[in-house]
Coordinates of C-alpha atoms and ligand atoms in Angstrom, one line a residue:
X1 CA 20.4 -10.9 10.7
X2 CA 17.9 -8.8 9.6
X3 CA 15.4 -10.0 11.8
X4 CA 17.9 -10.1 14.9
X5 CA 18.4 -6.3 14.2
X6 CA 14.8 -5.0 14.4
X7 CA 14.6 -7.4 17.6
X8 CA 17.5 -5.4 19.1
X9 CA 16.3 -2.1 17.8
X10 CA 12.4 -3.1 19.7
X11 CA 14.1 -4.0 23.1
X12 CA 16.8 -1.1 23.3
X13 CA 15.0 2.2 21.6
X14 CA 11.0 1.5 21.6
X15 CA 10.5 -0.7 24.7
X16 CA 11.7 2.2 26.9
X17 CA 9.0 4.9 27.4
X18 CA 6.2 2.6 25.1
X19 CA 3.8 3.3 27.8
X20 CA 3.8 6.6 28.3
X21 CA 3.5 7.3 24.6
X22 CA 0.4 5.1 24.5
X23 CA -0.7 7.3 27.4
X24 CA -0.2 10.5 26.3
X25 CA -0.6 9.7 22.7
X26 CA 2.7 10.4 22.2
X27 CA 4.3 10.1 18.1
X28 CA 7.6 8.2 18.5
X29 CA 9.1 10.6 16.6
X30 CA 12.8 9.5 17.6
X31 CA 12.3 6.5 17.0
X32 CA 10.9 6.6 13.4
X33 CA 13.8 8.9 12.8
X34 CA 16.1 6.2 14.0
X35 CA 14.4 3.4 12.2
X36 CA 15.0 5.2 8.7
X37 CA 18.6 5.9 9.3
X38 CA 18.7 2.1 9.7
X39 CA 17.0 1.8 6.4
X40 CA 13.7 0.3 7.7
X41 CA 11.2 2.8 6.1
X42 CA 12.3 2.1 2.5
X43 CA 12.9 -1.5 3.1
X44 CA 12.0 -2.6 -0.4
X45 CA 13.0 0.2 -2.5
X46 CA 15.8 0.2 -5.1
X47 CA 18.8 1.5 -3.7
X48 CA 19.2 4.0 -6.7
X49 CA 16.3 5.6 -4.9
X50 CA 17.5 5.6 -1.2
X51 CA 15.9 2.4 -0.4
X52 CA 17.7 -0.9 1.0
X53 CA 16.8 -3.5 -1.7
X54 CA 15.4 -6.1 0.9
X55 CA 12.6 -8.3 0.1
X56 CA 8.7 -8.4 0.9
X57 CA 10.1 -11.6 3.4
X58 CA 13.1 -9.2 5.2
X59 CA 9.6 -6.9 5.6
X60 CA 7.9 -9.5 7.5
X61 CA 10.4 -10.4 9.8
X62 CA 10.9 -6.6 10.4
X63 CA 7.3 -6.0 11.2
X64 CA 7.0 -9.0 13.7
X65 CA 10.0 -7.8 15.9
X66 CA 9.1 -4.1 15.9
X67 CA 5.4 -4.7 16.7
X68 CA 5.7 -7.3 19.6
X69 CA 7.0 -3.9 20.9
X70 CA 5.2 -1.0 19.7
X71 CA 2.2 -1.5 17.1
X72 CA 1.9 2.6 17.4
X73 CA 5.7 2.4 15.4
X74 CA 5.4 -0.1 13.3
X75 CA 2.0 1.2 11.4
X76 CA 4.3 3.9 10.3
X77 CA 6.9 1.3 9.1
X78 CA 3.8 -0.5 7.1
X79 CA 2.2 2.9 6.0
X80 CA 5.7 4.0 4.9
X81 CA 6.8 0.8 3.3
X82 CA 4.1 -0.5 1.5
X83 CA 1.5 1.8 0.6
X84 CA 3.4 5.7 -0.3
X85 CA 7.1 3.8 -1.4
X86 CA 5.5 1.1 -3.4
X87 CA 2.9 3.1 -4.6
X88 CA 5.4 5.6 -5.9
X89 CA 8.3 3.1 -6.8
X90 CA 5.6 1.0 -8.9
X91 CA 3.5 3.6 -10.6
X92 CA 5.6 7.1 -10.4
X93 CA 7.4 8.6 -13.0
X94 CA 11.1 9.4 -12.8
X95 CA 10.4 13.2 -11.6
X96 CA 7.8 11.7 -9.0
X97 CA 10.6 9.3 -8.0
X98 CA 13.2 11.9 -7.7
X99 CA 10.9 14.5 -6.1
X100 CA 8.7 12.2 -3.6
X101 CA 10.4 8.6 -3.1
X102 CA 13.9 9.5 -2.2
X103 CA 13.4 11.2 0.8
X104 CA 10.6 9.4 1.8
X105 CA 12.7 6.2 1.3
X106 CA 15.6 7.5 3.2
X107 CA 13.5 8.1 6.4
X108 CA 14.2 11.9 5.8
X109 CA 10.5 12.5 5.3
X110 CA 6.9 10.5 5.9
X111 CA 4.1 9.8 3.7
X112 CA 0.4 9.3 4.3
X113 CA -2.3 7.1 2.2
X114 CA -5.5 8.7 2.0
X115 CA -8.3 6.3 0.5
X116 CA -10.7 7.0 3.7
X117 CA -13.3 9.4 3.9
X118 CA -16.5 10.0 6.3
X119 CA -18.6 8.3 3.7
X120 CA -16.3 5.6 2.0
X121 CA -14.4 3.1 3.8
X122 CA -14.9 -0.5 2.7
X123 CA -16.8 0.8 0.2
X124 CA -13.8 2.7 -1.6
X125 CA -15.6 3.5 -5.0
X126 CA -18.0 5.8 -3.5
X127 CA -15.5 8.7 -3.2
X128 CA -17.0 12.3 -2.4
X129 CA -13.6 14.1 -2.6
X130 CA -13.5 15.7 -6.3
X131 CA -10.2 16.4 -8.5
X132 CA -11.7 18.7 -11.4
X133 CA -9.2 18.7 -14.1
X134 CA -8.3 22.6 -15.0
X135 CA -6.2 22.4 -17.6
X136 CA -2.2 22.1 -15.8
X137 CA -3.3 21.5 -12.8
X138 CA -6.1 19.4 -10.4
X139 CA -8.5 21.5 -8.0
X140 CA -9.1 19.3 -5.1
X141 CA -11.9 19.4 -2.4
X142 CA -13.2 16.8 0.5
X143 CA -12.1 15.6 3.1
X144 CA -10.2 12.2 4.3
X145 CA -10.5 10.2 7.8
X146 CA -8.6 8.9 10.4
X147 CA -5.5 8.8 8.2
X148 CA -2.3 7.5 9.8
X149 CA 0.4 10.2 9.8
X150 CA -1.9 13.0 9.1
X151 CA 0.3 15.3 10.8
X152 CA 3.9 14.3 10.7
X153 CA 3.9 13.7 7.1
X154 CA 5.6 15.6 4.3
X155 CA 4.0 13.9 1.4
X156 CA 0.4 12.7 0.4
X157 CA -1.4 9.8 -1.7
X158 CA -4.3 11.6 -2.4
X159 CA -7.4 9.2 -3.9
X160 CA -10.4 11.5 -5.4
X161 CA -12.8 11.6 -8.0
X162 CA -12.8 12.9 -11.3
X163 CA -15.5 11.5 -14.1
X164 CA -17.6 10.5 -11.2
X165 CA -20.0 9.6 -14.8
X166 CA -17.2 7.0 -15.0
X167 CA -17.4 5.4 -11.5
X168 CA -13.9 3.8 -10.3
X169 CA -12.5 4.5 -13.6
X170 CA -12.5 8.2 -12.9
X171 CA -10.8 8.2 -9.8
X172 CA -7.3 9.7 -9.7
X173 CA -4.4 9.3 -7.3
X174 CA -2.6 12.8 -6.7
X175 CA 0.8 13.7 -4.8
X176 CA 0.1 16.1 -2.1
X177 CA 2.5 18.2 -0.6
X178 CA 1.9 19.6 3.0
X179 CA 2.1 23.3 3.0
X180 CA 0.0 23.5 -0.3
X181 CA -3.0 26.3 -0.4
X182 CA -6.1 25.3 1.1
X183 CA -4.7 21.4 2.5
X184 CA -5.6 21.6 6.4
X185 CA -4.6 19.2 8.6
X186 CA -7.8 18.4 11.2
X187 CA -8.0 17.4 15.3
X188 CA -6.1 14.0 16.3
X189 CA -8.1 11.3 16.7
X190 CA -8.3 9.6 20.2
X191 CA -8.7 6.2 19.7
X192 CA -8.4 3.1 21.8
X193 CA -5.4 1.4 20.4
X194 CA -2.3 2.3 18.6
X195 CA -2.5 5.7 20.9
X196 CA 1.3 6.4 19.8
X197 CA 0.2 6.6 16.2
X198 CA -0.7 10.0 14.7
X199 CA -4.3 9.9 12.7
X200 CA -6.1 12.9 11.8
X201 CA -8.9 13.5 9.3
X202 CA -7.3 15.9 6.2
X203 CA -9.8 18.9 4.7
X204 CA -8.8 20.4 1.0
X205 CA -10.2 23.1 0.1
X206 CA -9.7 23.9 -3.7
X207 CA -5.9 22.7 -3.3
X208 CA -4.4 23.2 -6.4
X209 CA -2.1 20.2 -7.5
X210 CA -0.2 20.0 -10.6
X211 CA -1.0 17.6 -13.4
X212 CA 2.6 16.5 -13.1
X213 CA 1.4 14.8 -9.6
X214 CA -1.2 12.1 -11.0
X215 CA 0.0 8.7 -10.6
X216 CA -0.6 7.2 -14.0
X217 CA -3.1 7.4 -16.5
X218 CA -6.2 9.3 -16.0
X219 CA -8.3 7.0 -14.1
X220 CA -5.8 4.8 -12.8
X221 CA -6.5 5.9 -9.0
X222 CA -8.8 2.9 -7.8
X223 CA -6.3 0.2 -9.4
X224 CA -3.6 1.8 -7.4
X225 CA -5.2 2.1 -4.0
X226 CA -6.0 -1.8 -4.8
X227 CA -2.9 -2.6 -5.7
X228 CA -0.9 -0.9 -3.6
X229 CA -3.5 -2.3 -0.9
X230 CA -2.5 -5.6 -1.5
X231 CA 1.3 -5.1 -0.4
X232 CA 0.0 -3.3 3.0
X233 CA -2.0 -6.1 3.6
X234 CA 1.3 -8.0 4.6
X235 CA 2.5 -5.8 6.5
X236 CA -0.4 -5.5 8.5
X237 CA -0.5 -8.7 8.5
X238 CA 2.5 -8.8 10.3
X239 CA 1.6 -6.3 12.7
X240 CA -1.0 -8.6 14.1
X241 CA 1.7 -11.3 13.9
X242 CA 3.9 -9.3 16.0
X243 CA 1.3 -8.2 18.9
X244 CA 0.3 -11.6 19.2
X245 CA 4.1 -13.2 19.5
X246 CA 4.6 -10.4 21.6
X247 CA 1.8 -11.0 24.1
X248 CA 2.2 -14.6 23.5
X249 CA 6.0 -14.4 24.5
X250 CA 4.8 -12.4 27.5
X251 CA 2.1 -14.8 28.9
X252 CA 4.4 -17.8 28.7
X253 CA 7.2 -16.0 30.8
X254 CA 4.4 -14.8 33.2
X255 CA 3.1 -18.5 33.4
X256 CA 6.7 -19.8 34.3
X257 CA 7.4 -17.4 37.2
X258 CA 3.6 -16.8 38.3
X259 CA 2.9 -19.8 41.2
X260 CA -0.5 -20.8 42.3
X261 CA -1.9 -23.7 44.4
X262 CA 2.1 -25.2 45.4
X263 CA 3.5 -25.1 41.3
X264 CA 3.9 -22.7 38.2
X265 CA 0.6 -22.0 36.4
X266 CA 2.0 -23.2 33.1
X267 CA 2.1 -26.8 34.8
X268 CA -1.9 -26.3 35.4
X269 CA -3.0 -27.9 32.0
X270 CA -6.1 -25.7 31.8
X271 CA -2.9 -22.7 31.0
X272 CA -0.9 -25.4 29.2
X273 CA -4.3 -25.6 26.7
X274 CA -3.9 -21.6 26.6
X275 CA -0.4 -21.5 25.5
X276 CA -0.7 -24.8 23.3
X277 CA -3.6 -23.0 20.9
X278 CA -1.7 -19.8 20.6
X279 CA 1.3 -20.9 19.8
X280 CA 0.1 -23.2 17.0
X281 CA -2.6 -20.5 15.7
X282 CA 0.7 -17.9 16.2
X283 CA 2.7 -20.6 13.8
X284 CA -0.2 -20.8 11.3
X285 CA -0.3 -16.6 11.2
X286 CA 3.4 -16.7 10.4
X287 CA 3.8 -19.3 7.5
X288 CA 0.5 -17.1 6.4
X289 CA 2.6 -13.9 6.2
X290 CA 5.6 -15.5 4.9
X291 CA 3.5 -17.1 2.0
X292 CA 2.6 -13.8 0.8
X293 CA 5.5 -12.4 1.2
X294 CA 7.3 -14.8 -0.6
X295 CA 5.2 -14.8 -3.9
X296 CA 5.4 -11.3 -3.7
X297 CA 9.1 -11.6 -4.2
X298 CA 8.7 -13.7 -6.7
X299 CA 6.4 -11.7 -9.1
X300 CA 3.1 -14.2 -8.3
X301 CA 0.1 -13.0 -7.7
X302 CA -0.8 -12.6 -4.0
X303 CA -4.5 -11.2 -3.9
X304 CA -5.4 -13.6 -1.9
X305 CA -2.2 -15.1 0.0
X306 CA -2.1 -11.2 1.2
X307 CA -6.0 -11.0 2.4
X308 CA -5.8 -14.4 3.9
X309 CA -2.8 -13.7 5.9
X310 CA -4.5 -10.4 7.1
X311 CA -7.8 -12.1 8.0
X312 CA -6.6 -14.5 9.6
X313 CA -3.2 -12.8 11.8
X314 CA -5.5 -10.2 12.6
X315 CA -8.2 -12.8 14.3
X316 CA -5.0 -14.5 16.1
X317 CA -3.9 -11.4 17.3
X318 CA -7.4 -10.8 19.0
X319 CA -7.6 -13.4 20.2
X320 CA -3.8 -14.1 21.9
X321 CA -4.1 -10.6 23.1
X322 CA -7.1 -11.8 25.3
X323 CA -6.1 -14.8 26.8
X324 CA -2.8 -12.6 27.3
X325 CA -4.5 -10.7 29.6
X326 CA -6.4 -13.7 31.4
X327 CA -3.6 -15.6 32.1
X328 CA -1.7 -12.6 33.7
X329 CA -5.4 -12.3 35.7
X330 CA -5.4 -9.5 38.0
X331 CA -1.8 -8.1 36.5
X332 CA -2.7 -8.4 32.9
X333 CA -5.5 -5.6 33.3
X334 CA -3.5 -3.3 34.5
X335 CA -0.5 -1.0 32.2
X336 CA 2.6 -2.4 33.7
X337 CA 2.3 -5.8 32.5
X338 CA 1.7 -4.3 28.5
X339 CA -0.7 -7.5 27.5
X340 CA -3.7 -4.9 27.9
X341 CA -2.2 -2.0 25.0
X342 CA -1.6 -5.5 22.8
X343 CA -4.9 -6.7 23.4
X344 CA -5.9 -2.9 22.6
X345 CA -3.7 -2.6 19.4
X346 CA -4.9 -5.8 18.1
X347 CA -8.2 -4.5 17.2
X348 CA -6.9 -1.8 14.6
X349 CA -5.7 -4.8 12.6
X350 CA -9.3 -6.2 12.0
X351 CA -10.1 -2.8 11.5
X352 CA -7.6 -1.1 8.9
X353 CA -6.4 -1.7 5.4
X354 CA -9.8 -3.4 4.8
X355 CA -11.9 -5.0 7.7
X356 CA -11.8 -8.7 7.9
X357 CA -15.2 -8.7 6.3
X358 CA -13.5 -6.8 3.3
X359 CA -10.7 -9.6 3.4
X360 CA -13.0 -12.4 2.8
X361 CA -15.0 -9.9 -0.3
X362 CA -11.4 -11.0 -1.7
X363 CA -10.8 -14.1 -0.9
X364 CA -14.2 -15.6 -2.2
X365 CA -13.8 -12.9 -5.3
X366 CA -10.3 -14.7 -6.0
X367 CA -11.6 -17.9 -5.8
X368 CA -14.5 -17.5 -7.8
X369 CA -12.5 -15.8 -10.4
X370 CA -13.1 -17.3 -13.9
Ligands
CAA1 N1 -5.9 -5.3 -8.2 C1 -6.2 -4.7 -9.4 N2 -7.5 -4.2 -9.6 C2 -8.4 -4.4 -8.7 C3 -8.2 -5.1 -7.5 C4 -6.9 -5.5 -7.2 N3 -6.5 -6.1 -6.1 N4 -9.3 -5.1 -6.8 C5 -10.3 -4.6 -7.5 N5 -9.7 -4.1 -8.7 C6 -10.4 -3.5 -9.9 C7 -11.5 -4.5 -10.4 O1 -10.9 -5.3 -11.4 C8 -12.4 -3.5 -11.1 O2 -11.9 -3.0 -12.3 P1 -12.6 -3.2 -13.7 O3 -14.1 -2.7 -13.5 O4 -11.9 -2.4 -14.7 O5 -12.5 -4.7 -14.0 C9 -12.4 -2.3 -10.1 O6 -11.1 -2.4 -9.4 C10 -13.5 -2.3 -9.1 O7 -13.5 -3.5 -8.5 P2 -14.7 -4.1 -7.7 O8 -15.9 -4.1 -8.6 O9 -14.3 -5.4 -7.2 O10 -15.0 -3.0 -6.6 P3 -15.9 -3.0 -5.3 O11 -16.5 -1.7 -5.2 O12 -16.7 -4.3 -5.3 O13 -14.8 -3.1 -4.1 C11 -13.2 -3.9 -2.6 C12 -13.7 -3.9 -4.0 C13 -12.2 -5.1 -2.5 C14 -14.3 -4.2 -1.5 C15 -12.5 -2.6 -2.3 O14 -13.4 -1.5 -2.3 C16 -11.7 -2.6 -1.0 O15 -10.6 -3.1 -1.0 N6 -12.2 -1.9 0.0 C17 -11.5 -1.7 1.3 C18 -10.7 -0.5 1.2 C19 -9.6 -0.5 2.2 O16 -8.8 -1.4 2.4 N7 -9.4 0.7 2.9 C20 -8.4 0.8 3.9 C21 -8.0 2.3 4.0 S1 -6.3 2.5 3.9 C22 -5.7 2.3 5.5 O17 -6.3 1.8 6.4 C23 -4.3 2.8 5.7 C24 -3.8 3.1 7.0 O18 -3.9 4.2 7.5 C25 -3.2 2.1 7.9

């Protein structure tokens, strides 16, 4: 049911006018307002706090369906979902709960995750952006990159140093509220993919945030960007799954009616090899998702399960997207036909939430675990 409504949301509300947001870069900002009246942006949150009590599996299905569609709509279901309500849900107090996770939950407001910076993407520990304890309240400075909702969200996951003498253990994890002193919100990124999407780099500028903002203990910022890393890995994940279902589900409709030398193209085996491979490799990505997803509902560790299902969705998603395109030939390179903005929001998903080299640091590390 759950599944069949994000399908009908996709087709009806973010089909129409996809390409012309990817075009002109274009937020779907009606959309994402309609998707958290239906509940989707605080999927897995507690209903005491304006969530809709699904499961990390519900949250799987949901990303598929919405990104066959619109990958530009669903990174803000994923950023939403998994990395500010989780974070907060998991590790906030009651007040930060109250304050933060409620509206965010509810799809009133948006929140942003900001690990990157200029100088530390996979390599998360080295973080220049300082929080120098003053007493009652944090004095933050640096700057963050290419983070997703830079501009259209209310409420920040700040990560920044502040014993850099102590390495990771000195990093903190601060609330942000847009519209504090000295937090400026820098030019949009043009990128090649997920054009709908809203990334901007973040400047502070001796921002004052409360002590009362930290996320637990002093120190505790690395293990929460890690952790909270983990659950957006599935729904990335399942981005990936959903743009390659989607351009899979595209191709095989294409090879039906497209006819070439007397018969439909999908009775040419060299296109019947096509579709066979990324179906199955489509099948694999799923049970993959659904994996992680599933010990994550039931309270088992899913380090791994999460990075494997990443790695691996996010190379079938490449590599569906392409043969998308070939089997549409001519059609397929051109906007109309939508295979080419898959094949271009695929590579985010190799890209984001750790590359694919960064997935398999994890998996090996898991496995190698004493
Ligand atoms: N859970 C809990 N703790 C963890 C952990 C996890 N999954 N992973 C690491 N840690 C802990 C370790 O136990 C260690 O703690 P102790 O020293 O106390 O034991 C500490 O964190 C440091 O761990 P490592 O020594 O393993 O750290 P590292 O420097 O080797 O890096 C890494 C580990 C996995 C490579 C990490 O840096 C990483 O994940 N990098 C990628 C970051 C990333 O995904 N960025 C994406 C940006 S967000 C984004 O894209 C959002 C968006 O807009 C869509």
């Amino acid at each position: 049911m759950i599944r069949d409504a994000a399908r009908d949301f996709a087709q009806n509300e973010l089909k129409p006018g996809v390409i012309e947001r990817d075009e002109q870069q274009q937020f779907p900002a009606e959309q994402i307002k309609k998707l958290g009246e239906l509940g989707f942006l605080g999927m897995m949150v507690d209903p005491k706090y304006n969530g809709a009590g699904l499961d990390a599996v519900s949250y799987v299905l949901v990303m598929e369906e919405l990104s066959k569609i619109d990958a530009s709509a669903s990174v803000v279901v994923s950023v939403n979902n998994s990395l500010v309500c989780y974070g907060l849900e998991e590790y906030g107090t009651e007040e930060q709960k109250r304050n933060y996770l409620k509206p965010l939950a509810a799809g009133e407001q948006i929140g942003a995750f900001c690990l990157s910076e200029p100088e530390a993407g996979s390599d998360a520990t080295s973080q220049r952006t300082t929080a120098e304890d003053k007493g009652d309240h944090y004095l933050l400075n640096g700057t963050k990159n290419w983070i997703t909702n830079g501009s259209t969200a209310s409420t920040y996951l700040v990560i920044a140093q502040t014993h850099p003498e102590k390495g990771h253990q000195g990093i903190n994890a601060l609330i942000v509220e847009k519209g504090m002193d000295g937090f400026t919100v820098g030019p949009k990124e043009n990128k090649l993919g997920i054009r709908g999407s809203d990334t901007h780099s973040l400047l502070f500028s001796d921002v004052k945030v409360p002590k009362g903002n930290r996320i637990g203990e002093d120190g505790f910022g690395f293990k929460f960007a890690m952790k909270t890393l983990e659950g957006g890995r599935i729904g990335i994940a399942a981005q990936a799954l959903g743009i390659a279902s989607g351009a899979f589900e595209l191709a095989l409709n294409y090879a039906k009616a497209r006819q070439t030398f007397g018969k439909p193209i999908a009775q040419h085996q060299a296109i019947q090899f096509k579709l066979a491979d990324m179906a199955t490799q489509i099948e694999a990505a799923r049970l993959l998702c659904l994996k992680a997803a599933w010990l994550k509902d039931k309270g088992e560790s899913y380090t791994q399960a999460a990075s494997m299902a990443k790695l691996y969705a996010s190379e079938v998603a490449m590599k569906t997207t392409i043969e998308a395109v070939q089997i549409h030939g001519g059609y397929g390179y051109v906007k109309e036909y939508h295979v080419e903005r898959l094949m271009r929001d695929a590579k985010i998903t190799q890209i984001y939430e750790g590359t694919s080299e960064i997935q398999k640091m994890v998996i090996s590390r898991e496995m190698l675990k004493e």
